[in-house]
Amino acid sequence: MVAIADLLHGKRTGKPVELKGWIYRTRTMGGKAFVVLRDATGILQVTVAKDAVPPEAFAAVEKALIESSVIVKGTVVADKRAPGGFEVRATDVHVVHFAEKYPLQEDPGEEFLLDVRHLWVRSQKLTTMFRIRDATFHAVHGYFRDQGFWEVSPPMITPAGSEGGSTLFELDYFGKKAYLTQSWQLYAEALVLAMEKIYYIGPSFRAEKSRTTRHLTEYWHAEMEQAWVGMDEVLKHAEGVISHACQVVAEERPDDVVAMGRTPEFLKAVKPPFERITYDDAVQLLHAKGMEFEWGKDLRTLEERALTEGKTKPVIVTHYPRVSQAFYKARDPVKPDLVLGFDVIAGDGVGEVVGGSERETDLEVIKKSLLEQGEDPRSYDWYLDSRRYGSVQHAGFGMGMERLIQWICKLDHIRDAVPFPRTPARFAP
Ligand code: 4AD
Ligand code: MG
């Protein structure tokens, strides 16, 4: 058995092959069936001539509807008329399963496609994205491993949040309140004092009602934390991991990148350093563009769009105002109303792909911030032990994998960066 992608690169031309797959399109014309076959790696035309296969095989092919599963034997030939430049001339076809009439028709509409997501995952749009997503995950793991980070797993069921109470998913834990994790934040800060350079990729949950093109309620979060370093060092890793993912995807999946509407060259040019501006600079830039924006507010999609306009690499914004920032972010020693925090902002409407900071090490300052944010420091007592026993400078960040994939694949909506999207409006199928 061979993969379709292998045939499309001409490696098997003239040779006999056996293919297993599903009928993507089919039509019969003048004693010939033209079947476009789909497998995990791509699509390929199979020509079944009536006189080249056993009569029962031809009859079965004529009868088989799209998404029927088939095994094809034949010879690969180069043919400019075939999509992709190659086709297989069948010598035998076996229909493994005759599919019922497939419910996906032309122009089905977005909502319907979400209803039948379990079938729509077979589409070229999604299978292409899956292959890029796979390469992106491998690249992120590869980057951190190469840089000497340990992969450590935090829990998903937690007693308290780290990113603000309003977006916590509550859970009945045998009569007690528990929450689905928003971030590994608190655990990372405990683990970093054990393992020093750590990362993980896992799901995060946000009960975010905002129906935007870049929010999911369940997303995959790549997070890192490092001891003995400050903001600048982890910023280099943020640039490094994004760049590495772009290089790997461009190198390993050039055809898929093109199918998604990007070019490998675009991705290859995503190399450090990225442009870096402070929040204060960003506010000035926005004002210079004639936009109204009040100092202290968080940057919204609108502002992030303006800051990345015409940019081909993501832009880093540092030193955000302390108000409205998470309690664990370190104060800027020079301007204590700012934090040593940063976001990495991507263009094309994707916005913040990475959020991170140096962490506050002063126990009393953290307690005060918790109180200011209406939290009870006693709920965080175990976490605060990280500031009681051998506290050291440390910093880290979180990267939304779907945001990164959305940007790499130039997707209009983040839901197409994940197989089964979870949004405020739906959690099925
Ligand atoms: O900026 P956030 O909230 O930061 C944290 O959770 C930190 N504790 C991370 C850390 O320092 N370890 O989230 C980090 C990233 C964002 O930059 C964004 O890319 C992604 O997670 N993200 C989402 N992605 C999809 N849907 C959502 N609702 C998201 N919320 C955050
Ligand atoms: Mg953020």
CSV table of C-alpha atoms and ligand atoms in Angstrom, one decimal:
chain,number,residue,atom,x,y,z
A,1,MET,CA,0.0,0.0,0.0
A,2,VAL,CA,1.3,3.5,-0.8
A,3,ALA,CA,0.2,7.0,0.1
A,4,ILE,CA,-1.2,9.3,-2.5
A,5,ALA,CA,1.3,12.0,-1.6
A,6,ASP,CA,4.2,9.7,-2.7
A,7,LEU,CA,2.6,9.2,-6.1
A,8,LEU,CA,2.2,13.0,-6.6
A,9,HIS,CA,5.9,13.5,-6.5
A,10,GLY,CA,6.5,11.1,-9.4
A,11,LYS,CA,8.5,8.6,-7.4
A,12,ARG,CA,6.3,5.7,-8.6
A,13,THR,CA,5.6,6.6,-12.1
A,14,GLY,CA,5.2,3.6,-14.4
A,15,LYS,CA,5.1,1.2,-11.5
A,16,PRO,CA,2.2,-0.9,-10.2
A,17,VAL,CA,0.6,0.3,-6.9
A,18,GLU,CA,-2.1,-0.6,-4.5
A,19,LEU,CA,-4.0,2.4,-3.0
A,20,LYS,CA,-6.6,2.4,-0.2
A,21,GLY,CA,-8.9,5.3,0.2
A,22,TRP,CA,-12.3,7.0,-0.2
A,23,ILE,CA,-14.1,8.2,-3.3
A,24,TYR,CA,-13.8,12.0,-3.2
A,25,ARG,CA,-15.5,12.7,-6.5
A,26,THR,CA,-16.7,10.4,-9.3
A,27,ARG,CA,-18.1,10.5,-12.8
A,28,THR,CA,-18.6,8.0,-15.6
A,29,MET,CA,-18.2,8.9,-19.2
A,30,GLY,CA,-18.0,6.8,-22.3
A,31,GLY,CA,-17.0,3.5,-20.7
A,32,LYS,CA,-14.6,5.1,-18.3
A,33,ALA,CA,-15.0,6.0,-14.6
A,34,PHE,CA,-13.0,9.0,-13.3
A,35,VAL,CA,-12.6,8.5,-9.6
A,36,VAL,CA,-10.8,11.0,-7.5
A,37,LEU,CA,-9.5,9.1,-4.5
A,38,ARG,CA,-8.7,10.6,-1.1
A,39,ASP,CA,-6.4,9.3,1.6
A,40,ALA,CA,-4.8,11.0,4.6
A,41,THR,CA,-2.1,12.6,2.4
A,42,GLY,CA,-4.0,14.0,-0.5
A,43,ILE,CA,-6.2,13.3,-3.6
A,44,LEU,CA,-5.4,11.6,-6.9
A,45,GLN,CA,-7.4,10.7,-10.0
A,46,VAL,CA,-7.9,7.1,-10.8
A,47,THR,CA,-9.1,6.2,-14.3
A,48,VAL,CA,-11.1,3.0,-14.4
A,49,ALA,CA,-11.6,1.8,-18.0
A,50,LYS,CA,-14.4,-0.7,-18.5
A,51,ASP,CA,-12.1,-3.0,-20.6
A,52,ALA,CA,-9.2,-2.8,-18.2
A,53,VAL,CA,-10.8,-4.2,-15.0
A,54,PRO,CA,-13.0,-7.2,-14.3
A,55,PRO,CA,-16.7,-6.6,-15.3
A,56,GLU,CA,-18.0,-6.8,-11.7
A,57,ALA,CA,-15.3,-4.3,-10.6
A,58,PHE,CA,-16.5,-1.8,-13.2
A,59,ALA,CA,-20.1,-2.3,-12.2
A,60,ALA,CA,-19.2,-1.7,-8.5
A,61,VAL,CA,-17.3,1.5,-9.3
A,62,GLU,CA,-20.3,2.8,-11.4
A,63,LYS,CA,-22.6,2.2,-8.5
A,64,ALA,CA,-20.3,3.5,-5.7
A,65,LEU,CA,-21.3,6.9,-4.3
A,66,ILE,CA,-18.8,9.4,-2.9
A,67,GLU,CA,-17.1,8.5,0.4
A,68,SER,CA,-17.4,4.8,-0.4
A,69,SER,CA,-14.1,3.1,0.7
A,70,VAL,CA,-12.1,1.4,-2.0
A,71,ILE,CA,-8.9,-0.5,-2.7
A,72,VAL,CA,-7.4,0.2,-6.1
A,73,LYS,CA,-4.7,-1.7,-8.0
A,74,GLY,CA,-3.2,0.0,-11.0
A,75,THR,CA,-0.3,1.8,-12.6
A,76,VAL,CA,0.9,5.3,-12.1
A,77,VAL,CA,1.2,7.5,-15.1
A,78,ALA,CA,2.1,11.2,-15.5
A,79,ASP,CA,-0.8,13.0,-17.1
A,80,LYS,CA,-0.9,16.8,-17.3
A,81,ARG,CA,-4.8,16.7,-17.5
A,82,ALA,CA,-5.1,15.1,-14.1
A,83,PRO,CA,-5.2,17.3,-11.1
A,84,GLY,CA,-1.7,17.1,-9.5
A,85,GLY,CA,-0.2,15.9,-12.8
A,86,PHE,CA,-0.4,12.2,-12.1
A,87,GLU,CA,-3.1,9.5,-12.3
A,88,VAL,CA,-3.5,5.8,-11.6
A,89,ARG,CA,-4.9,3.6,-14.4
A,90,ALA,CA,-6.8,0.9,-12.6
A,91,THR,CA,-6.4,-2.8,-13.3
A,92,ASP,CA,-8.7,-3.8,-10.4
A,93,VAL,CA,-11.0,-2.0,-7.9
A,94,HIS,CA,-12.6,-3.4,-4.8
A,95,VAL,CA,-15.3,-1.4,-3.1
A,96,VAL,CA,-14.9,-2.1,0.6
A,97,HIS,CA,-18.0,-0.3,1.7
A,98,PHE,CA,-20.8,1.3,-0.4
A,99,ALA,CA,-21.5,4.7,1.2
A,100,GLU,CA,-25.0,6.0,1.6
A,101,LYS,CA,-25.8,9.2,-0.1
A,102,TYR,CA,-23.4,11.7,1.5
A,103,PRO,CA,-25.2,14.5,3.2
A,104,LEU,CA,-22.6,17.2,2.2
A,105,GLN,CA,-23.7,19.0,-0.9
A,106,GLU,CA,-22.4,22.1,-2.7
A,107,ASP,CA,-22.6,25.3,-0.7
A,108,PRO,CA,-23.7,23.7,2.5
A,109,GLY,CA,-23.3,26.9,4.7
A,110,GLU,CA,-21.1,27.3,7.8
A,111,GLU,CA,-23.6,26.2,10.4
A,112,PHE,CA,-24.4,23.0,8.6
A,113,LEU,CA,-20.7,22.2,8.2
A,114,LEU,CA,-20.4,22.5,12.0
A,115,ASP,CA,-23.3,20.2,12.5
A,116,VAL,CA,-21.7,17.6,10.4
A,117,ARG,CA,-18.1,18.3,11.5
A,118,HIS,CA,-17.6,14.6,12.0
A,119,LEU,CA,-17.9,14.3,8.2
A,120,TRP,CA,-16.4,17.6,7.3
A,121,VAL,CA,-13.1,16.6,8.9
A,122,ARG,CA,-12.6,14.5,5.7
A,123,SER,CA,-12.6,17.7,3.6
A,124,GLN,CA,-9.4,18.9,1.8
A,125,LYS,CA,-9.5,22.1,3.8
A,126,LEU,CA,-9.4,20.3,7.2
A,127,THR,CA,-7.1,17.4,6.2
A,128,THR,CA,-4.6,20.0,4.9
A,129,MET,CA,-4.9,21.9,8.2
A,130,PHE,CA,-4.5,18.7,10.2
A,131,ARG,CA,-1.2,18.0,8.4
A,132,ILE,CA,0.1,21.5,9.2
A,133,ARG,CA,-1.2,21.3,12.7
A,134,ASP,CA,0.7,18.0,13.2
A,135,ALA,CA,3.9,19.6,11.9
A,136,THR,CA,3.4,22.6,14.2
A,137,PHE,CA,2.9,20.5,17.3
A,138,HIS,CA,6.1,18.5,16.4
A,139,ALA,CA,8.0,21.7,15.8
A,140,VAL,CA,7.0,23.2,19.2
A,141,HIS,CA,8.0,20.0,21.1
A,142,GLY,CA,11.2,19.8,19.0
A,143,TYR,CA,12.1,23.4,19.8
A,144,PHE,CA,11.8,23.1,23.5
A,145,ARG,CA,13.5,19.7,23.7
A,146,ASP,CA,16.4,21.0,21.6
A,147,GLN,CA,16.7,24.0,24.0
A,148,GLY,CA,17.0,21.7,27.0
A,149,PHE,CA,13.4,22.0,28.4
A,150,TRP,CA,11.8,19.2,30.4
A,151,GLU,CA,8.2,18.3,29.4
A,152,VAL,CA,6.2,18.3,32.6
A,153,SER,CA,2.4,17.8,32.8
A,154,PRO,CA,0.2,19.9,35.1
A,155,PRO,CA,-3.3,18.9,36.3
A,156,MET,CA,-6.4,19.9,34.3
A,157,ILE,CA,-8.8,19.9,37.3
A,158,THR,CA,-7.8,22.7,39.6
A,159,PRO,CA,-9.0,24.4,42.8
A,160,ALA,CA,-8.4,28.0,41.6
A,161,GLY,CA,-7.7,29.9,38.4
A,162,SER,CA,-4.8,32.1,37.5
A,163,GLU,CA,-6.2,34.2,34.7
A,164,GLY,CA,-9.2,35.8,36.4
A,165,GLY,CA,-12.4,34.2,37.7
A,166,SER,CA,-14.8,35.3,35.0
A,167,THR,CA,-13.5,32.8,32.4
A,168,LEU,CA,-13.4,29.7,34.7
A,169,PHE,CA,-15.4,26.6,33.8
A,170,GLU,CA,-16.8,25.4,37.1
A,171,LEU,CA,-17.1,21.7,37.8
A,172,ASP,CA,-18.8,19.7,40.5
A,173,TYR,CA,-16.0,17.7,42.1
A,174,PHE,CA,-17.9,15.3,44.4
A,175,GLY,CA,-19.8,18.1,46.0
A,176,LYS,CA,-16.9,20.6,46.0
A,177,LYS,CA,-16.2,23.4,43.5
A,178,ALA,CA,-13.4,22.7,41.0
A,179,TYR,CA,-12.4,24.3,37.8
A,180,LEU,CA,-11.0,23.3,34.4
A,181,THR,CA,-7.5,24.7,34.0
A,182,GLN,CA,-7.1,28.1,32.2
A,183,SER,CA,-3.3,27.8,32.2
A,184,TRP,CA,-0.6,25.7,33.9
A,185,GLN,CA,0.6,29.0,35.5
A,186,LEU,CA,0.5,28.2,39.2
A,187,TYR,CA,1.8,24.7,38.7
A,188,ALA,CA,4.5,25.9,36.4
A,189,GLU,CA,5.8,28.2,39.1
A,190,ALA,CA,5.9,25.3,41.6
A,191,LEU,CA,7.5,22.9,39.1
A,192,VAL,CA,10.1,25.5,37.8
A,193,LEU,CA,11.7,25.4,41.2
A,194,ALA,CA,12.1,21.7,40.8
A,195,MET,CA,13.0,21.3,37.1
A,196,GLU,CA,14.2,24.9,36.1
A,197,LYS,CA,13.4,24.7,32.3
A,198,ILE,CA,10.0,23.3,31.6
A,199,TYR,CA,7.3,23.3,29.0
A,200,TYR,CA,4.2,21.4,28.0
A,201,ILE,CA,1.4,21.4,25.4
A,202,GLY,CA,-2.1,20.7,26.7
A,203,PRO,CA,-5.7,21.9,26.6
A,204,SER,CA,-6.8,25.1,28.4
A,205,PHE,CA,-10.3,26.1,29.0
A,206,ARG,CA,-11.8,29.6,29.0
A,207,ALA,CA,-15.5,30.3,29.6
A,208,GLU,CA,-15.2,33.2,27.3
A,209,LYS,CA,-18.5,34.3,25.9
A,210,SER,CA,-16.9,36.5,23.3
A,211,ARG,CA,-17.9,35.2,19.9
A,212,THR,CA,-14.9,36.3,17.9
A,213,THR,CA,-12.9,34.7,15.1
A,214,ARG,CA,-10.0,34.0,17.5
A,215,HIS,CA,-11.6,32.6,20.7
A,216,LEU,CA,-12.3,29.0,21.6
A,217,THR,CA,-13.6,27.8,24.9
A,218,GLU,CA,-11.1,24.8,24.7
A,219,TYR,CA,-7.8,25.4,23.1
A,220,TRP,CA,-4.3,23.9,23.1
A,221,HIS,CA,-1.8,25.8,25.0
A,222,ALA,CA,2.0,25.6,24.7
A,223,GLU,CA,3.5,26.9,27.9
A,224,MET,CA,7.0,27.3,29.1
A,225,GLU,CA,8.6,28.5,32.3
A,226,GLN,CA,12.2,29.1,33.1
A,227,ALA,CA,14.1,29.8,36.3
A,228,TRP,CA,17.1,32.2,36.7
A,229,VAL,CA,16.0,34.4,33.8
A,230,GLY,CA,13.9,37.5,33.2
A,231,MET,CA,11.6,38.7,30.5
A,232,ASP,CA,14.2,39.2,27.8
A,233,GLU,CA,15.4,35.6,27.8
A,234,VAL,CA,11.9,34.1,27.5
A,235,LEU,CA,11.1,36.6,24.8
A,236,LYS,CA,13.9,35.1,22.8
A,237,HIS,CA,12.2,31.7,23.2
A,238,ALA,CA,8.9,33.2,22.1
A,239,GLU,CA,10.5,34.4,18.9
A,240,GLY,CA,12.5,31.2,18.6
A,241,VAL,CA,9.6,28.8,18.9
A,242,ILE,CA,7.3,30.7,16.5
A,243,SER,CA,10.1,31.0,13.9
A,244,HIS,CA,11.0,27.3,14.3
A,245,ALA,CA,7.4,26.3,13.8
A,246,CYS,CA,7.3,28.4,10.6
A,247,GLN,CA,10.5,26.9,9.3
A,248,VAL,CA,9.4,23.3,10.0
A,249,VAL,CA,6.0,23.8,8.4
A,250,ALA,CA,7.5,25.5,5.3
A,251,GLU,CA,10.1,22.8,5.0
A,252,GLU,CA,7.9,19.7,5.6
A,253,ARG,CA,4.6,20.8,4.1
A,254,PRO,CA,5.2,23.3,1.3
A,255,ASP,CA,2.3,22.1,-0.9
A,256,ASP,CA,-0.1,22.2,2.1
A,257,VAL,CA,1.1,25.7,2.9
A,258,VAL,CA,0.3,26.8,-0.7
A,259,ALA,CA,-3.1,25.1,-0.6
A,260,MET,CA,-3.9,27.2,2.5
A,261,GLY,CA,-3.0,30.5,0.8
A,262,ARG,CA,0.4,31.1,2.3
A,263,THR,CA,3.8,30.6,0.7
A,264,PRO,CA,6.7,28.7,2.1
A,265,GLU,CA,8.8,31.8,1.5
A,266,PHE,CA,6.5,33.9,3.7
A,267,LEU,CA,7.0,31.4,6.6
A,268,LYS,CA,10.7,31.0,6.0
A,269,ALA,CA,11.1,34.8,6.4
A,270,VAL,CA,9.7,34.6,9.9
A,271,LYS,CA,13.1,34.8,11.7
A,272,PRO,CA,14.1,36.6,14.9
A,273,PRO,CA,14.3,39.3,15.9
A,274,PHE,CA,10.7,40.5,15.7
A,275,GLU,CA,9.9,44.1,16.0
A,276,ARG,CA,9.6,45.1,19.6
A,277,ILE,CA,7.8,48.1,21.0
A,278,THR,CA,6.6,49.1,24.5
A,279,TYR,CA,3.0,49.5,25.3
A,280,ASP,CA,3.6,53.3,25.6
A,281,ASP,CA,5.0,53.3,22.1
A,282,ALA,CA,2.0,51.3,20.9
A,283,VAL,CA,-0.4,53.9,22.4
A,284,GLN,CA,1.5,56.7,20.6
A,285,LEU,CA,1.4,54.7,17.4
A,286,LEU,CA,-2.3,54.2,17.7
A,287,HIS,CA,-2.8,57.9,18.4
A,288,ALA,CA,-0.6,58.8,15.4
A,289,LYS,CA,-2.9,56.7,13.3
A,290,GLY,CA,-5.8,58.8,14.5
A,291,MET,CA,-7.3,56.1,16.7
A,292,GLU,CA,-8.8,56.9,20.1
A,293,PHE,CA,-7.3,54.7,22.8
A,294,GLU,CA,-7.0,55.3,26.5
A,295,TRP,CA,-3.8,54.5,28.2
A,296,GLY,CA,-4.2,51.5,30.6
A,297,LYS,CA,-6.8,49.6,28.5
A,298,ASP,CA,-5.9,46.2,27.1
A,299,LEU,CA,-5.3,46.1,23.3
A,300,ARG,CA,-8.3,44.9,21.5
A,301,THR,CA,-8.5,43.2,18.1
A,302,LEU,CA,-8.9,46.6,16.5
A,303,GLU,CA,-5.7,48.0,18.0
A,304,GLU,CA,-3.8,44.7,17.4
A,305,ARG,CA,-4.8,44.9,13.8
A,306,ALA,CA,-3.6,48.5,13.5
A,307,LEU,CA,-0.2,47.6,15.1
A,308,THR,CA,0.4,44.7,12.7
A,309,GLU,CA,-0.8,46.4,9.6
A,310,GLY,CA,1.6,45.7,6.7
A,311,LYS,CA,3.9,43.6,8.9
A,312,THR,CA,4.9,40.1,7.7
A,313,LYS,CA,6.4,39.1,11.1
A,314,PRO,CA,4.6,39.2,14.4
A,315,VAL,CA,5.2,42.3,16.6
A,316,ILE,CA,6.1,42.2,20.3
A,317,VAL,CA,4.5,44.6,22.7
A,318,THR,CA,6.2,44.8,26.2
A,319,HIS,CA,5.7,46.7,29.5
A,320,TYR,CA,1.9,46.7,29.9
A,321,PRO,CA,0.2,48.8,32.6
A,322,ARG,CA,-0.2,46.9,35.8
A,323,VAL,CA,-3.9,47.5,36.1
A,324,SER,CA,-5.9,44.6,34.6
A,325,GLN,CA,-2.8,42.4,34.5
A,326,ALA,CA,-2.7,39.0,36.2
A,327,PHE,CA,-1.4,39.1,39.8
A,328,TYR,CA,1.7,37.0,39.2
A,329,LYS,CA,3.3,39.4,36.7
A,330,ALA,CA,6.5,41.2,37.9
A,331,ARG,CA,6.5,44.9,38.5
A,332,ASP,CA,8.8,46.9,36.3
A,333,PRO,CA,11.5,48.1,38.8
A,334,VAL,CA,11.9,51.3,36.8
A,335,LYS,CA,8.2,52.2,36.4
A,336,PRO,CA,6.2,50.2,39.0
A,337,ASP,CA,2.9,51.0,37.3
A,338,LEU,CA,4.0,48.7,34.5
A,339,VAL,CA,4.7,45.0,34.4
A,340,LEU,CA,7.6,43.1,32.8
A,341,GLY,CA,5.0,41.4,30.6
A,342,PHE,CA,4.6,41.0,26.9
A,343,ASP,CA,2.4,39.8,24.1
A,344,VAL,CA,3.4,38.6,20.7
A,345,ILE,CA,0.9,39.9,18.2
A,346,ALA,CA,0.4,38.3,14.7
A,347,GLY,CA,-1.2,40.0,11.7
A,348,ASP,CA,-4.1,39.0,9.5
A,349,GLY,CA,-6.5,39.6,12.4
A,350,VAL,CA,-5.2,36.8,14.5
A,351,GLY,CA,-3.7,39.1,17.2
A,352,GLU,CA,-2.2,37.9,20.4
A,353,VAL,CA,-0.5,34.5,19.9
A,354,VAL,CA,1.7,34.6,22.9
A,355,GLY,CA,1.3,36.2,26.4
A,356,GLY,CA,4.0,36.0,29.0
A,357,SER,CA,6.0,37.8,31.7
A,358,GLU,CA,8.6,37.8,34.3
A,359,ARG,CA,7.0,36.7,37.5
A,360,GLU,CA,6.8,38.7,40.7
A,361,THR,CA,9.0,37.2,43.4
A,362,ASP,CA,7.9,39.4,46.4
A,363,LEU,CA,5.4,37.5,48.5
A,364,GLU,CA,3.8,40.6,50.0
A,365,VAL,CA,3.4,42.2,46.6
A,366,ILE,CA,1.6,39.1,45.2
A,367,LYS,CA,-0.7,38.9,48.3
A,368,LYS,CA,-1.6,42.6,47.8
A,369,SER,CA,-2.3,42.0,44.1
A,370,LEU,CA,-4.5,39.1,44.9
A,371,LEU,CA,-6.5,41.1,47.4
A,372,GLU,CA,-6.8,44.0,44.9
A,373,GLN,CA,-8.3,41.5,42.4
A,374,GLY,CA,-10.8,40.3,44.9
A,375,GLU,CA,-9.1,37.0,45.5
A,376,ASP,CA,-8.5,35.4,48.8
A,377,PRO,CA,-4.7,34.8,49.2
A,378,ARG,CA,-5.5,31.8,51.5
A,379,SER,CA,-6.8,30.0,48.4
A,380,TYR,CA,-3.4,30.4,46.9
A,381,ASP,CA,-1.4,29.5,49.9
A,382,TRP,CA,0.2,26.4,48.4
A,383,TYR,CA,1.3,28.5,45.4
A,384,LEU,CA,2.7,31.2,47.6
A,385,ASP,CA,5.1,28.6,49.0
A,386,SER,CA,7.1,29.1,45.7
A,387,ARG,CA,7.9,32.6,47.2
A,388,ARG,CA,8.7,31.2,50.7
A,389,TYR,CA,11.2,28.4,49.9
A,390,GLY,CA,14.0,29.3,47.6
A,391,SER,CA,12.3,31.9,45.4
A,392,VAL,CA,14.3,32.8,42.3
A,393,GLN,CA,13.8,35.1,39.3
A,394,HIS,CA,11.7,33.2,36.7
A,395,ALA,CA,9.6,34.0,33.6
A,396,GLY,CA,7.5,32.2,31.1
A,397,PHE,CA,4.8,32.4,28.5
A,398,GLY,CA,1.8,30.7,27.0
A,399,MET,CA,1.1,30.3,23.3
A,400,GLY,CA,-2.3,29.5,21.8
A,401,MET,CA,-1.6,26.7,19.3
A,402,GLU,CA,-4.7,27.3,17.3
A,403,ARG,CA,-3.9,31.1,17.1
A,404,LEU,CA,-0.5,30.1,15.7
A,405,ILE,CA,-2.0,27.6,13.3
A,406,GLN,CA,-4.7,30.1,12.3
A,407,TRP,CA,-1.9,32.6,11.4
A,408,ILE,CA,0.3,30.0,9.6
A,409,CYS,CA,-2.7,28.7,7.6
A,410,LYS,CA,-4.2,32.2,7.1
A,411,LEU,CA,-7.6,31.0,8.4
A,412,ASP,CA,-10.5,33.4,8.7
A,413,HIS,CA,-11.7,31.7,11.8
A,414,ILE,CA,-9.9,29.9,14.6
A,415,ARG,CA,-12.4,27.1,14.7
A,416,ASP,CA,-10.8,25.7,11.5
A,417,ALA,CA,-7.5,25.3,13.3
A,418,VAL,CA,-8.8,22.5,15.5
A,419,PRO,CA,-10.7,19.3,14.5
A,420,PHE,CA,-13.8,19.7,16.7
A,421,PRO,CA,-14.1,23.3,17.8
A,422,ARG,CA,-15.6,24.3,21.2
A,423,THR,CA,-17.2,27.7,21.1
A,424,PRO,CA,-19.8,29.4,23.3
A,425,ALA,CA,-22.5,28.4,20.8
A,426,ARG,CA,-21.6,24.7,20.5
A,427,PHE,CA,-19.9,21.7,22.0
A,428,ALA,CA,-21.2,19.0,19.7
A,429,PRO,CA,-20.5,16.8,17.8
B,1,4AD,O1,-2.6,35.5,27.7
B,1,4AD,P1,-3.0,34.3,28.4
B,1,4AD,O2,-4.3,34.3,29.1
B,1,4AD,O3,-1.8,33.9,29.4
B,1,4AD,C1,-1.8,32.9,30.2
B,1,4AD,O4,-2.7,32.1,30.4
B,1,4AD,C2,-0.5,32.8,30.9
B,1,4AD,N1,-0.7,32.2,32.2
B,1,4AD,C3,0.5,32.0,30.1
B,1,4AD,C4,1.8,31.8,30.7
B,1,4AD,O5,2.5,32.7,30.9
B,1,4AD,N2,2.1,30.5,31.0
B,1,4AD,O6,-3.1,33.1,27.3
B,1,4AD,C5,-1.9,32.7,26.6
B,1,4AD,C6,-2.3,32.5,25.1
B,1,4AD,C7,-2.8,33.8,24.5
B,1,4AD,O7,-1.7,34.6,24.1
B,1,4AD,C8,-3.5,33.2,23.3
B,1,4AD,O8,-2.7,32.9,22.2
B,1,4AD,C9,-4.1,31.9,23.9
B,1,4AD,O9,-3.3,31.6,25.0
B,1,4AD,N3,-5.5,32.1,24.2
B,1,4AD,C10,-6.5,31.6,23.5
B,1,4AD,N4,-6.6,30.9,22.4
B,1,4AD,C11,-7.8,30.5,21.9
B,1,4AD,N5,-9.0,30.8,22.5
B,1,4AD,C12,-9.0,31.5,23.7
B,1,4AD,N6,-10.1,31.8,24.3
B,1,4AD,C13,-7.7,31.9,24.2
B,1,4AD,N7,-7.3,32.6,25.3
B,1,4AD,C14,-6.0,32.7,25.3
B,2,MG,MG,-3.0,37.5,27.3
